[in-house]
Amino acid sequence: MAKCDACGLREAKIHLSIEDDQLSLCNDCYNEYMAGELEVELEELLESFSLKDSEGVVRTFLVETRLYPIGIFMEAKENIEFGYTFAVHGELEDDQQQLLNRLIEKTKKGIKEKYIESKVFLSGQPYESLTNDHFAGRIEYDEFAEGLPLIIIDGRAYTWEEVGRLIMSYEGFQIKVKMYDQTDEID
């Protein structure tokens, strides 16, 4: 884990090339640098929030803000590996508190529907199925399956094979798959 070139304290997640210099910065130092370059003041906002999902489970999200020349990006990541992740994007002059409120509302909406339910056959064998003939999630890298993704649904990672088993009960049906940017609203 490389440390930030500016503060030397946190993990460097952002790597910049500025003229002949290479900088590796943590998110805070990157935002401080960009705020100066873009003449934007970042407001101090919540760093985390917790919400109950559709089953009453409390989920905690860490908020990360990044300044880019094209606007402000905010992301809420659940504090578990492969948990839920939601993001919004706004203009540099947008009200940052309102942008955070949009992120929280998007997160509430995103965790209120459960797409996969666990059931048990009469024989006692457990299985999972889609609750309403559809699901939404995100694509992640699967380090154990070369060339195949993990699909994160309901804040849980599913292998490509597991997703295949979930949809096999729909054999003969038509399917439509549509990709969305992580800041887009999924209807």
GROMACS .gro file of C-alpha atoms in nm, residues 9-116:
model
  108
    9LEU     CA    1  -0.059   0.925   0.629
   10ARG     CA    2  -0.329   0.766   0.415
   11GLU     CA    3  -0.331   0.524   0.125
   12ALA     CA    4  -0.265   0.687  -0.212
   13LYS     CA    5  -0.558   0.604  -0.439
   14ILE     CA    6  -0.516   0.872  -0.706
   15HIS     CA    7  -0.213   0.905  -0.932
   16LEU     CA    8  -0.153   1.228  -1.121
   17SER     CA    9   0.098   1.331  -1.384
   18ILE     CA   10   0.160   1.706  -1.363
   19GLU     CA   11   0.416   1.820  -1.618
   20ASP     CA   12   0.722   1.607  -1.529
   21ASP     CA   13   0.602   1.515  -1.180
   22GLN     CA   14   0.415   1.205  -1.072
   23LEU     CA   15   0.195   1.244  -0.763
   24SER     CA   16   0.023   0.971  -0.566
   25LEU     CA   17  -0.243   1.123  -0.342
   26CYS     CA   18  -0.504   1.015  -0.093
   27ASN     CA   19  -0.858   1.131  -0.162
   28ASP     CA   20  -0.839   1.421   0.087
   29CYS     CA   21  -0.513   1.560  -0.052
   30TYR     CA   22  -0.638   1.514  -0.410
   31ASN     CA   23  -0.954   1.710  -0.329
   32GLU     CA   24  -0.749   1.983  -0.159
   33TYR     CA   25  -0.527   2.008  -0.468
   34MET     CA   26  -0.827   2.013  -0.706
   35ALA     CA   27  -1.017   2.266  -0.493
   36GLY     CA   28  -0.724   2.505  -0.535
   37GLU     CA   29  -0.695   2.438  -0.908
   38LEU     CA   30  -1.070   2.472  -0.972
   39GLU     CA   31  -1.129   2.749  -0.717
   40VAL     CA   32  -1.403   2.547  -0.549
   41GLU     CA   33  -1.457   2.516  -0.176
   42LEU     CA   34  -1.546   2.169  -0.055
   43GLU     CA   35  -1.799   2.174   0.228
   44GLU     CA   36  -1.759   1.951   0.532
   45LEU     CA   37  -2.034   1.692   0.498
   46LEU     CA   38  -2.128   1.361   0.657
   47GLU     CA   39  -1.858   1.100   0.623
   48SER     CA   40  -2.100   0.812   0.678
   49PHE     CA   41  -2.467   0.733   0.728
   50SER     CA   42  -2.676   0.426   0.814
   51LEU     CA   43  -3.008   0.312   0.670
   52LYS     CA   44  -3.235   0.010   0.708
   53ASP     CA   45  -3.284  -0.207   0.402
   54SER     CA   46  -3.608  -0.378   0.293
   55GLU     CA   47  -3.565  -0.644   0.563
   56GLY     CA   48  -3.480  -0.403   0.846
   57VAL     CA   49  -3.106  -0.473   0.836
   58VAL     CA   50  -2.902  -0.162   0.922
   59ARG     CA   51  -2.645  -0.090   0.653
   60THR     CA   52  -2.368   0.167   0.699
   61PHE     CA   53  -2.230   0.364   0.406
   62LEU     CA   54  -1.904   0.559   0.385
   63VAL     CA   55  -1.924   0.876   0.176
   64GLU     CA   56  -1.640   0.977  -0.052
   65THR     CA   57  -1.638   1.301  -0.251
   66ARG     CA   58  -1.404   1.374  -0.541
   67LEU     CA   59  -1.360   1.698  -0.734
   68TYR     CA   60  -1.305   1.674  -1.107
   69PRO     CA   61  -1.286   1.950  -1.369
   70ILE     CA   62  -1.625   1.828  -1.494
   71GLY     CA   63  -1.796   1.834  -1.154
   72ILE     CA   64  -1.838   1.683  -0.810
   73PHE     CA   65  -1.867   1.306  -0.771
   74MET     CA   66  -2.009   1.156  -0.450
   75GLU     CA   67  -2.014   0.788  -0.371
   76ALA     CA   68  -2.171   0.594  -0.085
   77LYS     CA   69  -2.005   0.254  -0.035
   78GLU     CA   70  -2.133   0.004   0.216
   79ASN     CA   71  -1.868  -0.074   0.476
   80ILE     CA   72  -1.844  -0.442   0.376
   81GLU     CA   73  -1.662  -0.606   0.086
   82PHE     CA   74  -1.883  -0.614  -0.225
   83GLY     CA   75  -2.167  -0.435  -0.045
   84TYR     CA   76  -2.398  -0.180  -0.198
   85THR     CA   77  -2.248   0.120  -0.381
   86PHE     CA   78  -2.435   0.427  -0.505
   87ALA     CA   79  -2.308   0.745  -0.670
   88VAL     CA   80  -2.425   1.085  -0.791
   89HIS     CA   81  -2.261   1.356  -0.997
   90GLY     CA   82  -2.316   1.732  -0.986
   91GLU     CA   83  -2.176   2.051  -1.130
   92LEU     CA   84  -1.892   2.232  -0.953
   93GLU     CA   85  -2.128   2.514  -0.850
   94ASP     CA   86  -2.403   2.280  -0.720
   95ASP     CA   87  -2.506   2.290  -0.355
   96GLN     CA   88  -2.297   2.009  -0.204
   97GLN     CA   89  -2.544   1.940   0.079
   98GLN     CA   90  -2.821   1.893  -0.178
   99LEU     CA   91  -2.593   1.661  -0.374
  100LEU     CA   92  -2.534   1.458  -0.057
  101ASN     CA   93  -2.911   1.452   0.007
  102ARG     CA   94  -2.960   1.317  -0.349
  103LEU     CA   95  -2.703   1.046  -0.275
  104ILE     CA   96  -2.880   0.947   0.047
  105GLU     CA   97  -3.219   0.934  -0.131
  106LYS     CA   98  -3.070   0.725  -0.413
  107THR     CA   99  -2.926   0.488  -0.151
  108LYS     CA  100  -3.263   0.460   0.030
  109LYS     CA  101  -3.433   0.380  -0.299
  110GLY     CA  102  -3.162   0.133  -0.398
  111ILE     CA  103  -3.182  -0.077  -0.082
  112LYS     CA  104  -3.561  -0.081  -0.045
  113GLU     CA  105  -3.620  -0.354  -0.307
  114LYS     CA  106  -3.486  -0.704  -0.252
  115TYR     CA  107  -3.424  -0.880  -0.582
  116ILE     CA  108  -3.327  -1.227  -0.464
   0.00000   0.00000   0.00000
